[in-house]
Amino acid sequence: MKTTYRIFLITIWMLIGFSFVVSAQQYKIIVHNSNTTANLSKKQVSAYLLKRKTRWPDKKRVYPVDLSSRSSVRISFSKEIHRKSVSQVRAFWQQSVFAGKASPPSEKNNDQAVIQYVKTHQGAIGYISNKTKATGVKVINIK
Amino acid sequence: MKKTTLLIAILSLTFHLASAQEAEEWKTEIFTTGYFALNSEYIHNLPVFEEIKGNNYGLNIGEASVLTSLRPLEKLKINSVMTYKPNLIWDQIIAEMSAEWTFNEAFKLKAGRFLLPLHPANSQYYAPMNIGIALPVFITNHVVFPLNINGIVISGRAPLNSTLAVCYQLLGGQYTKMTRQEAGILGFFGRDGLYMSENSQQVNTMVEKFDNEDDGEYPQFFGTGGKLCLEMGDIAKIGVAGFYSIETLNTFIDPTTIVETDIELIHYGINFILNSNNLIMKLSAWGGTETPNDTQNFDSYVVELYYGEISYTINKLTPYTKVEVINGRMKTWTRTSFGLNYRPFFETTLKLEYHRYLQEYVDDFDVFQLSAVYSF
């Protein structure tokens, strides 16, 4: 009986632990080192990435950058920040382009390319894997 | 002469300086996208159409478009859309080709060819923008206003507070009147009303007449219009719009005599769009008058147009319904449509659409359409 009880407890513990692993944020938001913003809400990040907001509070132009649509980090980012699948976000951009409104941000194949882009563009905002070291750029906290 | 040279020099210098200043920060954006659609159509229980066309079903490339957007400066955007559709005249293959200069958000100037921005359904000209497959009757039959125009538009948007904003558009230009142009892979749409008759001989005569007239040379007219709208965040948008033009109309008063007149067209309407929690609703009501100079040989008409579209997205599946009512020169015209739009991936969209025309002067008939759209 004791063994069954222990197995039950271990199973519950593993399930809880696994759920934390699954729900843990897989990305971090990065901006240029000169950017004075420290915190952003998910809604604000979404607005910058979808070009609904095109200027930072200090009036600098926003340069959003996306990861490739095949990236697992982008899948997680889209789901949590835009509350949409990557396909839905791409469809949004397609509609936006055909409506003559705006074109999508440039896409980079990997985290290093995103970091490089953010380093070289003052108003840039992007996201990379949580496991990647954000060298030379500033990490923004999500409120 | 000196003044002109000086003006050109100043303008060139200003543009060059503006470009140089922009170039310090701005990185040229270029973006290309497109799609092609394989469509299938089946028309059930319309004997006259089957008799004249010899077919009531078909499978073909229904549409293909390539869009290129170039933004060499932050304030300058150049857009072009090349579109193929069956039976489209060469001139209309360039659906859009325009350059827009943004002075600020409240004042933008666009010149070239562009879709007329007065009604939300005009943007449905492109398959990814259209929840369904067929275009609204008033677009394929060129009722009330044209699909696109060659001219200029001044537009802008000014926020009133964090959620409300006003927007406006003022435009003028030349447009091509392409009534009776066949649309769809069977060539049914655009001439839908023609086939709703039981007299096949009379219809055949009209079809031959239209085909003979259809030499690709369509008349062009000048029109002007505008729109004033109120945006409530991304959730709702309401606008009032109008379009004014003078066209020419001709008719046979006897078998050998044709008379022509100018006709003044005044159309105005209200559009409403709701986009909330996966529900999208588009409603519009337009009206107007079509008054000929020669009232002896031509009739005046009062035009009414009602359009409604509701869709609701559940994951990747979007069921929708559309209804259109038109009263005017084409008599009363009512079409209801039901459909399913399934987009499992960005690249692939599958659509199924059913149309029912509710006319009194023909037996009930149905139109079924199937479309597979590949986007890139």
Short mmCIF file of C-alpha atoms in Angstrom, two decimals:
data_model
loop_
_atom_site.label_atom_id
_atom_site.label_comp_id
_atom_site.label_asym_id
_atom_site.label_seq_id
_atom_site.Cartn_x
_atom_site.Cartn_y
_atom_site.Cartn_z
CA MET A 1 0.00 0.00 0.00
CA LYS A 2 2.86 2.32 0.96
CA THR A 3 4.58 1.63 -2.38
CA THR A 4 1.38 2.45 -4.29
CA TYR A 5 1.04 5.67 -2.29
CA ARG A 6 4.66 6.63 -3.05
CA ILE A 7 4.24 5.95 -6.76
CA PHE A 8 1.07 8.06 -6.72
CA LEU A 9 2.88 10.97 -5.03
CA ILE A 10 5.87 10.75 -7.38
CA THR A 11 3.52 10.71 -10.38
CA ILE A 12 1.68 13.81 -9.13
CA TRP A 13 4.98 15.56 -8.44
CA MET A 14 6.28 14.70 -11.92
CA LEU A 15 3.07 15.89 -13.55
CA ILE A 16 3.23 19.21 -11.70
CA GLY A 17 6.91 19.59 -12.55
CA PHE A 18 6.26 18.75 -16.20
CA SER A 19 3.47 21.28 -16.42
CA PHE A 20 5.86 23.97 -15.14
CA VAL A 21 8.41 22.98 -17.78
CA VAL A 22 5.78 23.14 -20.52
CA SER A 23 4.33 26.47 -19.45
CA ALA A 24 7.69 28.15 -18.79
CA GLN A 25 8.33 31.09 -21.08
CA GLN A 26 10.52 29.89 -23.94
CA TYR A 27 11.57 33.31 -25.17
CA LYS A 28 12.95 36.62 -23.99
CA ILE A 29 12.30 40.02 -25.49
CA ILE A 30 15.36 41.99 -26.55
CA VAL A 31 15.90 45.60 -27.61
CA HIS A 32 18.86 47.78 -28.53
CA ASN A 33 21.16 48.63 -25.60
CA SER A 34 20.33 52.34 -25.89
CA ASN A 35 16.60 51.71 -25.38
CA THR A 36 15.46 53.21 -22.07
CA THR A 37 12.36 50.99 -21.77
CA ALA A 38 12.62 48.47 -18.94
CA ASN A 39 9.23 46.77 -18.91
CA LEU A 40 6.57 46.07 -21.48
CA SER A 41 3.22 44.36 -21.27
CA LYS A 42 2.44 41.48 -23.63
CA LYS A 43 -0.05 43.75 -25.37
CA GLN A 44 2.64 46.40 -25.97
CA VAL A 45 5.10 43.82 -27.31
CA SER A 46 2.40 42.53 -29.66
CA ALA A 47 1.61 46.07 -30.83
CA TYR A 48 5.30 46.71 -31.65
CA LEU A 49 5.75 43.39 -33.46
CA LEU A 50 2.52 43.81 -35.46
CA LYS A 51 3.47 47.42 -36.32
CA ARG A 52 0.40 48.80 -34.63
CA LYS A 53 2.78 51.04 -32.69
CA THR A 54 5.60 52.35 -34.81
CA ARG A 55 7.37 54.70 -32.38
CA TRP A 56 8.97 54.20 -28.95
CA PRO A 57 8.01 56.66 -26.19
CA ASP A 58 11.16 58.68 -27.05
CA LYS A 59 9.83 58.92 -30.67
CA LYS A 60 12.50 56.60 -32.09
CA ARG A 61 11.26 54.41 -34.92
CA VAL A 62 10.45 50.81 -34.01
CA TYR A 63 12.21 48.09 -36.01
CA PRO A 64 10.53 44.78 -35.19
CA VAL A 65 12.23 41.54 -36.15
CA ASP A 66 10.74 38.05 -36.21
CA LEU A 67 12.21 34.59 -36.10
CA SER A 68 11.52 32.23 -38.98
CA SER A 69 7.98 30.86 -39.09
CA ARG A 70 9.39 27.34 -38.50
CA SER A 71 11.04 28.32 -35.22
CA SER A 72 9.59 26.65 -32.09
CA VAL A 73 10.38 29.85 -30.17
CA ARG A 74 8.19 31.83 -32.58
CA ILE A 75 5.37 29.32 -32.13
CA SER A 76 5.50 29.85 -28.37
CA PHE A 77 5.92 33.64 -28.74
CA SER A 78 2.95 33.97 -31.10
CA LYS A 79 0.73 31.92 -28.87
CA GLU A 80 1.57 33.88 -25.71
CA ILE A 81 2.10 37.40 -27.03
CA HIS A 82 -0.26 37.65 -30.01
CA ARG A 83 -2.63 34.92 -28.79
CA LYS A 84 -2.60 33.63 -32.33
CA SER A 85 -0.89 30.76 -34.14
CA VAL A 86 2.02 31.57 -36.46
CA SER A 87 -0.25 30.76 -39.43
CA GLN A 88 -2.82 33.27 -38.19
CA VAL A 89 -0.15 35.95 -37.77
CA ARG A 90 1.15 35.26 -41.29
CA ALA A 91 -2.42 35.45 -42.59
CA PHE A 92 -2.78 38.79 -40.77
CA TRP A 93 0.31 40.09 -42.58
CA GLN A 94 -0.90 38.78 -45.91
CA GLN A 95 -4.19 40.62 -45.47
CA SER A 96 -2.40 43.72 -44.27
CA VAL A 97 -0.15 43.75 -47.33
CA PHE A 98 -3.04 43.20 -49.78
CA ALA A 99 -4.97 45.97 -48.02
CA GLY A 100 -1.97 48.25 -48.61
CA LYS A 101 -1.43 48.86 -44.90
CA ALA A 102 1.92 47.43 -43.83
CA SER A 103 4.40 44.70 -44.65
CA PRO A 104 5.68 42.16 -42.09
CA PRO A 105 8.90 42.60 -40.11
CA SER A 106 12.03 41.03 -41.48
CA GLU A 107 12.50 37.39 -40.50
CA LYS A 108 15.75 35.91 -39.25
CA ASN A 109 16.71 32.25 -39.31
CA ASN A 110 18.20 32.02 -35.82
CA ASP A 111 18.72 33.79 -32.52
CA GLN A 112 22.19 35.05 -33.44
CA ALA A 113 20.81 36.79 -36.53
CA VAL A 114 18.08 38.41 -34.41
CA ILE A 115 20.66 39.60 -31.86
CA GLN A 116 22.83 40.98 -34.66
CA TYR A 117 19.82 42.84 -36.12
CA VAL A 118 18.85 44.30 -32.74
CA LYS A 119 22.46 45.35 -32.05
CA THR A 120 22.64 47.27 -35.31
CA HIS A 121 19.21 48.96 -35.22
CA GLN A 122 18.55 51.50 -32.49
CA GLY A 123 14.79 51.06 -32.37
CA ALA A 124 14.83 47.30 -32.84
CA ILE A 125 12.75 44.85 -30.86
CA GLY A 126 12.89 41.09 -31.22
CA TYR A 127 12.81 37.87 -29.28
CA ILE A 128 15.14 34.93 -28.87
CA SER A 129 15.16 31.62 -27.05
CA ASN A 130 15.35 31.83 -23.28
CA LYS A 131 18.41 29.59 -23.45
CA THR A 132 20.37 31.91 -25.74
CA LYS A 133 22.71 34.42 -24.11
CA ALA A 134 21.60 37.95 -25.00
CA THR A 135 25.06 39.46 -25.50
CA GLY A 136 25.23 43.11 -26.50
CA VAL A 137 21.48 43.71 -26.30
CA LYS A 138 19.05 44.60 -23.53
CA VAL A 139 16.51 42.11 -22.19
CA ILE A 140 13.06 43.54 -21.47
CA ASN A 141 10.89 42.32 -18.63
CA ILE A 142 7.35 41.28 -19.43
CA LYS A 143 4.90 42.84 -16.97
CA MET B 1 11.00 78.93 -68.38
CA LYS B 2 13.46 80.09 -65.71
CA LYS B 3 10.77 79.80 -63.07
CA THR B 4 9.97 76.22 -64.12
CA THR B 5 13.62 75.22 -64.10
CA LEU B 6 14.06 76.80 -60.67
CA LEU B 7 10.96 75.04 -59.32
CA ILE B 8 12.16 71.68 -60.62
CA ALA B 9 15.58 72.29 -59.12
CA ILE B 10 14.09 73.19 -55.71
CA LEU B 11 11.79 70.16 -55.76
CA SER B 12 14.65 67.84 -56.77
CA LEU B 13 16.89 69.27 -54.08
CA THR B 14 14.15 68.97 -51.43
CA PHE B 15 13.45 65.38 -52.45
CA HIS B 16 17.17 64.58 -52.53
CA LEU B 17 17.71 66.11 -49.06
CA ALA B 18 14.66 64.32 -47.68
CA SER B 19 15.95 61.07 -49.19
CA ALA B 20 19.42 61.62 -47.80
CA GLN B 21 18.03 62.35 -44.34
CA GLU B 22 15.79 59.27 -44.50
CA ALA B 23 18.62 57.14 -45.78
CA GLU B 24 20.54 57.69 -42.53
CA GLU B 25 18.00 55.63 -40.63
CA TRP B 26 15.64 53.96 -43.05
CA LYS B 27 16.39 50.55 -44.52
CA THR B 28 14.54 49.88 -47.76
CA GLU B 29 11.74 47.39 -47.27
CA ILE B 30 10.74 45.11 -50.09
CA PHE B 31 8.16 42.42 -49.77
CA THR B 32 6.67 40.02 -52.27
CA THR B 33 3.76 37.72 -51.71
CA GLY B 34 1.08 36.05 -53.77
CA TYR B 35 -1.22 33.17 -54.25
CA PHE B 36 -2.96 31.07 -56.82
CA ALA B 37 -6.34 29.43 -56.59
CA LEU B 38 -7.67 26.33 -58.29
CA ASN B 39 -11.43 26.71 -58.54
CA SER B 40 -14.27 24.42 -59.39
CA GLU B 41 -17.85 25.49 -60.21
CA TYR B 42 -21.09 23.64 -60.74
CA ILE B 43 -24.35 25.29 -61.73
CA HIS B 44 -27.40 23.24 -60.98
CA ASN B 45 -30.76 23.60 -62.72
CA LEU B 46 -30.10 26.55 -65.04
CA PRO B 47 -30.95 25.03 -68.45
CA VAL B 48 -30.43 28.21 -70.47
CA PHE B 49 -26.83 28.57 -69.26
CA GLU B 50 -26.10 24.90 -69.93
CA GLU B 51 -27.61 25.10 -73.41
CA ILE B 52 -25.68 28.21 -74.45
CA LYS B 53 -22.37 27.44 -72.77
CA GLY B 54 -22.57 23.70 -73.37
CA ASN B 55 -21.36 23.03 -69.87
CA ASN B 56 -22.45 23.56 -66.29
CA TYR B 57 -19.30 22.55 -64.42
CA GLY B 58 -15.62 23.30 -64.64
CA LEU B 59 -12.23 23.18 -62.97
CA ASN B 60 -9.56 25.74 -63.71
CA ILE B 61 -7.10 28.26 -62.33
CA GLY B 62 -9.55 30.74 -60.86
CA GLU B 63 -7.10 33.37 -59.78
CA ALA B 64 -3.41 34.14 -59.35
CA SER B 65 -1.80 37.29 -57.98
CA VAL B 66 1.65 38.57 -57.17
CA LEU B 67 1.99 41.57 -54.91
CA THR B 68 5.17 43.58 -54.58
CA SER B 69 5.52 46.26 -51.96
CA LEU B 70 8.54 48.53 -52.00
CA ARG B 71 9.27 51.13 -49.36
CA PRO B 72 12.47 52.93 -50.31
CA LEU B 73 11.82 55.72 -47.80
CA GLU B 74 9.80 55.69 -44.62
CA LYS B 75 7.32 58.10 -46.19
CA LEU B 76 7.18 56.52 -49.63
CA LYS B 77 5.44 53.23 -50.40
CA ILE B 78 5.07 51.73 -53.87
CA ASN B 79 2.60 48.90 -54.32
CA SER B 80 1.78 46.75 -57.29
CA VAL B 81 -0.55 43.79 -57.68
CA MET B 82 -0.61 41.77 -60.88
CA THR B 83 -3.66 39.55 -61.07
CA TYR B 84 -4.83 36.85 -63.41
CA LYS B 85 -8.49 35.87 -63.52
CA PRO B 86 -10.27 34.04 -66.34
CA ASN B 87 -11.86 36.41 -68.89
CA LEU B 88 -10.04 39.41 -67.43
CA ILE B 89 -9.13 42.06 -69.99
CA TRP B 90 -5.42 42.80 -70.39
CA ASP B 91 -5.74 46.29 -68.90
CA GLN B 92 -7.11 44.90 -65.63
CA ILE B 93 -4.23 42.47 -65.11
CA ILE B 94 -2.58 45.35 -63.30
CA ALA B 95 -5.10 45.50 -60.48
CA GLU B 96 -3.07 48.05 -58.52
CA MET B 97 0.02 50.12 -59.16
CA SER B 98 0.41 53.11 -56.92
CA ALA B 99 2.82 55.26 -54.97
CA GLU B 100 1.85 56.73 -51.60
CA TRP B 101 3.59 59.54 -49.78
CA THR B 102 2.89 59.84 -46.05
CA PHE B 103 3.24 63.46 -44.93
CA ASN B 104 1.94 62.34 -41.55
CA GLU B 105 -0.75 59.93 -40.34
CA ALA B 106 -3.41 62.57 -40.89
CA PHE B 107 -2.38 63.34 -44.46
CA LYS B 108 -1.31 60.81 -47.07
CA LEU B 109 -1.30 61.20 -50.82
CA LYS B 110 -1.55 58.24 -53.17
CA ALA B 111 -1.44 58.31 -56.96
CA GLY B 112 -1.82 55.55 -59.51
CA ARG B 113 -4.30 52.71 -59.81
CA PHE B 114 -5.83 51.37 -56.62
CA LEU B 115 -8.92 49.55 -55.38
CA LEU B 116 -11.65 52.04 -54.62
CA PRO B 117 -11.54 52.33 -50.82
CA LEU B 118 -15.18 53.27 -50.34
CA HIS B 119 -16.63 49.86 -49.51
CA PRO B 120 -15.13 47.02 -47.43
CA ALA B 121 -16.07 44.44 -50.08
CA ASN B 122 -13.84 45.97 -52.76
CA SER B 123 -10.76 44.68 -50.97
CA GLN B 124 -12.21 41.16 -51.31
CA TYR B 125 -11.03 41.20 -54.90
CA TYR B 126 -8.05 39.09 -53.80
CA ALA B 127 -8.69 35.50 -52.73
CA PRO B 128 -6.91 35.71 -49.33
CA MET B 129 -8.99 38.79 -48.48
CA ASN B 130 -12.21 37.11 -49.51
CA ILE B 131 -13.68 34.75 -46.96
CA GLY B 132 -15.64 33.14 -49.79
CA ILE B 133 -14.98 32.42 -53.45
CA ALA B 134 -17.34 34.52 -55.59
CA LEU B 135 -17.10 38.28 -55.47
CA PRO B 136 -20.21 40.22 -54.48
CA VAL B 137 -22.69 40.71 -57.33
CA PHE B 138 -22.28 44.48 -57.18
CA ILE B 139 -18.56 44.11 -57.87
CA THR B 140 -18.78 41.62 -60.75
CA ASN B 141 -21.65 43.60 -62.28
CA HIS B 142 -20.09 46.99 -61.59
CA VAL B 143 -23.08 48.45 -59.81
CA VAL B 144 -22.83 51.68 -57.77
CA PHE B 145 -19.04 52.19 -57.97
CA PRO B 146 -16.09 50.73 -59.87
CA LEU B 147 -13.64 48.18 -58.50
CA ASN B 148 -10.55 50.28 -59.07
CA ILE B 149 -9.71 53.74 -60.30
CA ASN B 150 -6.72 55.52 -61.87
CA GLY B 151 -6.27 58.74 -59.98
CA ILE B 152 -5.33 60.21 -56.65
CA VAL B 153 -6.55 59.72 -53.11
CA ILE B 154 -5.90 61.87 -50.08
CA SER B 155 -6.39 59.95 -46.85
CA GLY B 156 -5.68 60.26 -43.18
CA ARG B 157 -6.39 59.11 -39.68
CA ALA B 158 -6.44 61.12 -36.46
CA PRO B 159 -6.87 59.58 -33.00
CA LEU B 160 -9.46 61.22 -30.75
CA ASN B 161 -8.41 59.27 -27.67
CA SER B 162 -6.80 55.89 -26.92
CA THR B 163 -9.60 53.92 -28.60
CA LEU B 164 -11.39 56.26 -31.00
CA ALA B 165 -10.02 57.63 -34.25
CA VAL B 166 -11.48 59.40 -37.25
CA CYS B 167 -10.38 58.62 -40.77
CA TYR B 168 -11.15 60.08 -44.18
CA GLN B 169 -10.51 59.50 -47.86
CA LEU B 170 -11.04 61.85 -50.79
CA LEU B 171 -10.45 60.57 -54.28
CA GLY B 172 -10.91 61.26 -57.94
CA GLY B 173 -9.88 59.61 -61.16
CA GLN B 174 -10.72 57.72 -64.27
CA TYR B 175 -12.22 54.26 -64.23
CA THR B 176 -13.09 51.59 -66.74
CA LYS B 177 -16.72 50.55 -66.99
CA MET B 178 -16.74 46.83 -67.60
CA THR B 179 -20.36 45.78 -67.35
CA ARG B 180 -21.19 42.41 -68.85
CA GLN B 181 -17.65 41.14 -68.41
CA GLU B 182 -17.68 37.43 -67.59
CA ALA B 183 -16.19 36.35 -64.27
CA GLY B 184 -15.51 32.97 -62.69
CA ILE B 185 -14.20 29.92 -64.48
CA LEU B 186 -17.51 29.23 -66.27
CA GLY B 187 -18.12 32.86 -67.16
CA PHE B 188 -21.38 32.86 -65.26
CA PHE B 189 -20.72 35.62 -62.73
CA GLY B 190 -20.90 39.12 -64.17
CA ARG B 191 -23.64 37.96 -66.53
CA ASP B 192 -25.67 36.10 -63.90
CA GLY B 193 -28.84 38.08 -64.54
CA LEU B 194 -28.71 37.41 -68.24
CA TYR B 195 -29.13 33.65 -67.87
CA MET B 196 -32.06 33.88 -65.48
CA SER B 197 -34.55 33.51 -68.29
CA GLU B 198 -36.45 30.68 -69.89
CA ASN B 199 -36.12 32.13 -73.39
CA SER B 200 -32.81 30.67 -74.56
CA GLN B 201 -33.02 32.27 -78.01
CA GLN B 202 -33.33 35.76 -76.55
CA VAL B 203 -30.49 35.09 -74.11
CA ASN B 204 -28.29 33.73 -76.89
CA THR B 205 -28.87 36.90 -78.96
CA MET B 206 -27.85 39.03 -75.97
CA VAL B 207 -24.78 36.89 -75.27
CA GLU B 208 -23.67 37.23 -78.90
CA LYS B 209 -24.28 40.98 -78.74
CA PHE B 210 -22.20 41.31 -75.56
CA ASP B 211 -19.44 39.09 -76.97
CA ASN B 212 -19.27 41.23 -80.10
CA GLU B 213 -19.10 44.40 -78.02
CA ASP B 214 -16.46 42.83 -75.79
CA ASP B 215 -13.40 43.72 -77.86
CA GLY B 216 -11.45 44.76 -74.78
CA GLU B 217 -12.19 48.43 -75.42
CA TYR B 218 -14.32 49.50 -72.49
CA PRO B 219 -15.41 53.11 -71.99
CA GLN B 220 -13.67 55.20 -69.36
CA PHE B 221 -15.31 57.79 -67.15
CA PHE B 222 -14.27 60.22 -64.46
CA GLY B 223 -15.55 59.84 -60.93
CA THR B 224 -14.97 61.39 -57.57
CA GLY B 225 -15.85 60.28 -54.06
CA GLY B 226 -15.01 60.25 -50.41
CA LYS B 227 -15.39 58.51 -47.11
CA LEU B 228 -15.52 59.63 -43.49
CA CYS B 229 -15.15 56.96 -40.83
CA LEU B 230 -14.90 56.38 -37.12
CA GLU B 231 -12.72 53.58 -35.75
CA MET B 232 -13.32 52.05 -32.37
CA GLY B 233 -9.98 50.35 -31.74
CA ASP B 234 -9.68 47.16 -33.78
CA ILE B 235 -13.21 46.16 -32.85
CA ALA B 236 -15.54 48.32 -34.91
CA LYS B 237 -15.47 50.77 -37.79
CA ILE B 238 -18.34 52.79 -39.18
CA GLY B 239 -18.18 55.00 -42.23
CA VAL B 240 -20.26 57.07 -44.60
CA ALA B 241 -19.18 57.30 -48.22
CA GLY B 242 -20.27 58.63 -51.57
CA PHE B 243 -19.32 58.42 -55.25
CA TYR B 244 -20.25 60.78 -58.07
CA SER B 245 -19.70 60.28 -61.79
CA ILE B 246 -21.12 60.97 -65.21
CA GLU B 247 -21.24 58.06 -67.64
CA THR B 248 -22.70 57.65 -71.10
CA LEU B 249 -25.44 55.22 -71.96
CA ASN B 250 -26.77 54.15 -75.33
CA THR B 251 -29.80 52.26 -76.56
CA PHE B 252 -31.56 51.31 -79.77
CA ILE B 253 -34.79 53.27 -80.22
CA ASP B 254 -35.49 51.27 -83.38
CA PRO B 255 -33.50 48.51 -85.12
CA THR B 256 -31.34 51.02 -87.00
CA THR B 257 -31.17 54.02 -84.67
CA ILE B 258 -28.99 54.19 -81.60
CA VAL B 259 -29.17 57.13 -79.17
CA GLU B 260 -26.70 58.11 -76.50
CA THR B 261 -26.98 60.21 -73.39
CA ASP B 262 -24.96 61.31 -70.40
CA ILE B 263 -26.19 59.89 -67.13
CA GLU B 264 -25.46 61.42 -63.76
CA LEU B 265 -24.75 58.85 -61.05
CA ILE B 266 -24.92 59.84 -57.40
CA HIS B 267 -24.38 57.04 -54.88
CA TYR B 268 -23.90 57.20 -51.13
CA GLY B 269 -23.95 54.72 -48.31
CA ILE B 270 -23.00 53.60 -44.85
CA ASN B 271 -20.60 50.76 -43.99
CA PHE B 272 -20.13 49.01 -40.66
CA ILE B 273 -17.50 46.43 -39.68
CA LEU B 274 -17.40 44.54 -36.37
CA ASN B 275 -14.41 42.37 -35.52
CA SER B 276 -14.66 40.86 -32.08
CA ASN B 277 -13.74 37.49 -30.58
CA ASN B 278 -13.44 35.62 -33.87
CA LEU B 279 -16.68 37.15 -35.13
CA ILE B 280 -16.49 39.40 -38.18
CA MET B 281 -19.58 41.20 -39.40
CA LYS B 282 -19.68 43.52 -42.42
CA LEU B 283 -22.87 45.42 -43.14
CA SER B 284 -23.55 48.12 -45.65
CA ALA B 285 -26.49 49.99 -47.12
CA TRP B 286 -26.08 52.15 -50.22
CA GLY B 287 -28.53 54.15 -52.24
CA GLY B 288 -28.53 56.68 -55.02
CA THR B 289 -29.95 58.01 -58.21
CA GLU B 290 -29.07 57.48 -61.85
CA THR B 291 -30.46 60.36 -63.89
CA PRO B 292 -30.07 60.59 -67.70
CA ASN B 293 -29.98 63.90 -69.58
CA ASP B 294 -32.25 62.42 -72.23
CA THR B 295 -35.33 61.51 -70.21
CA GLN B 296 -37.36 60.81 -73.33
CA ASN B 297 -35.46 57.69 -74.36
CA PHE B 298 -33.94 56.69 -71.04
CA ASP B 299 -35.37 55.99 -67.60
CA SER B 300 -34.17 57.37 -64.30
CA TYR B 301 -33.49 54.87 -61.55
CA VAL B 302 -33.28 54.87 -57.81
CA VAL B 303 -30.65 52.36 -56.71
CA GLU B 304 -30.55 50.43 -53.44
CA LEU B 305 -27.83 48.05 -52.37
CA TYR B 306 -27.70 46.06 -49.13
CA TYR B 307 -24.79 43.80 -48.28
CA GLY B 308 -24.22 41.67 -45.19
CA GLU B 309 -21.51 39.18 -44.32
CA ILE B 310 -21.01 37.30 -41.05
CA SER B 311 -18.21 34.86 -40.28
CA TYR B 312 -17.10 33.14 -37.12
CA THR B 313 -13.74 31.42 -36.77
CA ILE B 314 -13.45 28.25 -34.73
CA ASN B 315 -9.77 27.27 -34.70
CA LYS B 316 -8.92 26.87 -38.37
CA LEU B 317 -12.45 26.64 -39.68
CA THR B 318 -14.59 29.65 -40.54
CA PRO B 319 -18.24 29.17 -41.47
CA TYR B 320 -19.82 32.24 -43.01
CA THR B 321 -22.89 33.57 -44.71
CA LYS B 322 -23.46 36.49 -47.08
CA VAL B 323 -26.57 38.19 -48.39
CA GLU B 324 -26.94 40.80 -51.11
CA VAL B 325 -29.99 42.71 -52.25
CA ILE B 326 -29.81 45.09 -55.20
CA ASN B 327 -32.66 47.17 -56.59
CA GLY B 328 -32.09 49.35 -59.60
CA ARG B 329 -31.38 49.14 -63.30
CA MET B 330 -30.98 45.35 -62.98
CA LYS B 331 -34.39 45.02 -61.28
CA THR B 332 -34.41 43.25 -57.93
CA TRP B 333 -31.55 40.96 -57.27
CA THR B 334 -31.10 38.83 -54.16
CA ARG B 335 -28.35 36.32 -53.54
CA THR B 336 -27.63 34.43 -50.35
CA SER B 337 -24.45 32.45 -49.88
CA PHE B 338 -23.20 29.99 -47.30
CA GLY B 339 -19.71 28.66 -47.05
CA LEU B 340 -16.84 27.14 -45.16
CA ASN B 341 -13.30 28.46 -45.14
CA TYR B 342 -10.66 26.09 -43.79
CA ARG B 343 -7.07 27.24 -43.40
CA PRO B 344 -5.03 24.46 -41.75
CA PHE B 345 -1.73 26.17 -42.62
CA PHE B 346 -0.85 29.64 -43.81
CA GLU B 347 -0.04 28.28 -47.27
CA THR B 348 -3.25 26.34 -47.80
CA THR B 349 -6.85 27.50 -47.74
CA LEU B 350 -9.80 25.37 -48.79
CA LYS B 351 -13.17 27.01 -49.45
CA LEU B 352 -16.58 25.62 -50.19
CA GLU B 353 -19.38 27.99 -51.18
CA TYR B 354 -23.04 27.63 -52.05
CA HIS B 355 -25.14 30.38 -53.68
CA ARG B 356 -28.85 30.66 -53.95
CA TYR B 357 -30.37 33.35 -56.18
CA LEU B 358 -33.85 34.32 -55.09
CA GLN B 359 -35.43 35.59 -58.28
CA GLU B 360 -39.07 35.39 -59.17
CA TYR B 361 -38.66 35.01 -62.89
CA VAL B 362 -36.70 31.76 -63.05
CA ASP B 363 -36.88 28.30 -61.48
CA ASP B 364 -34.75 27.80 -58.42
CA PHE B 365 -31.16 27.05 -59.29
CA ASP B 366 -27.99 26.72 -57.26
CA VAL B 367 -24.31 27.46 -57.74
CA PHE B 368 -21.63 25.43 -55.94
CA GLN B 369 -17.99 26.45 -55.79
CA LEU B 370 -14.88 24.81 -54.44
CA SER B 371 -11.50 26.51 -54.18
CA ALA B 372 -8.00 25.54 -53.08
CA VAL B 373 -5.77 28.57 -52.52
CA TYR B 374 -2.02 28.28 -52.18
CA SER B 375 -0.35 31.34 -50.66
CA PHE B 376 3.34 32.10 -50.72
#
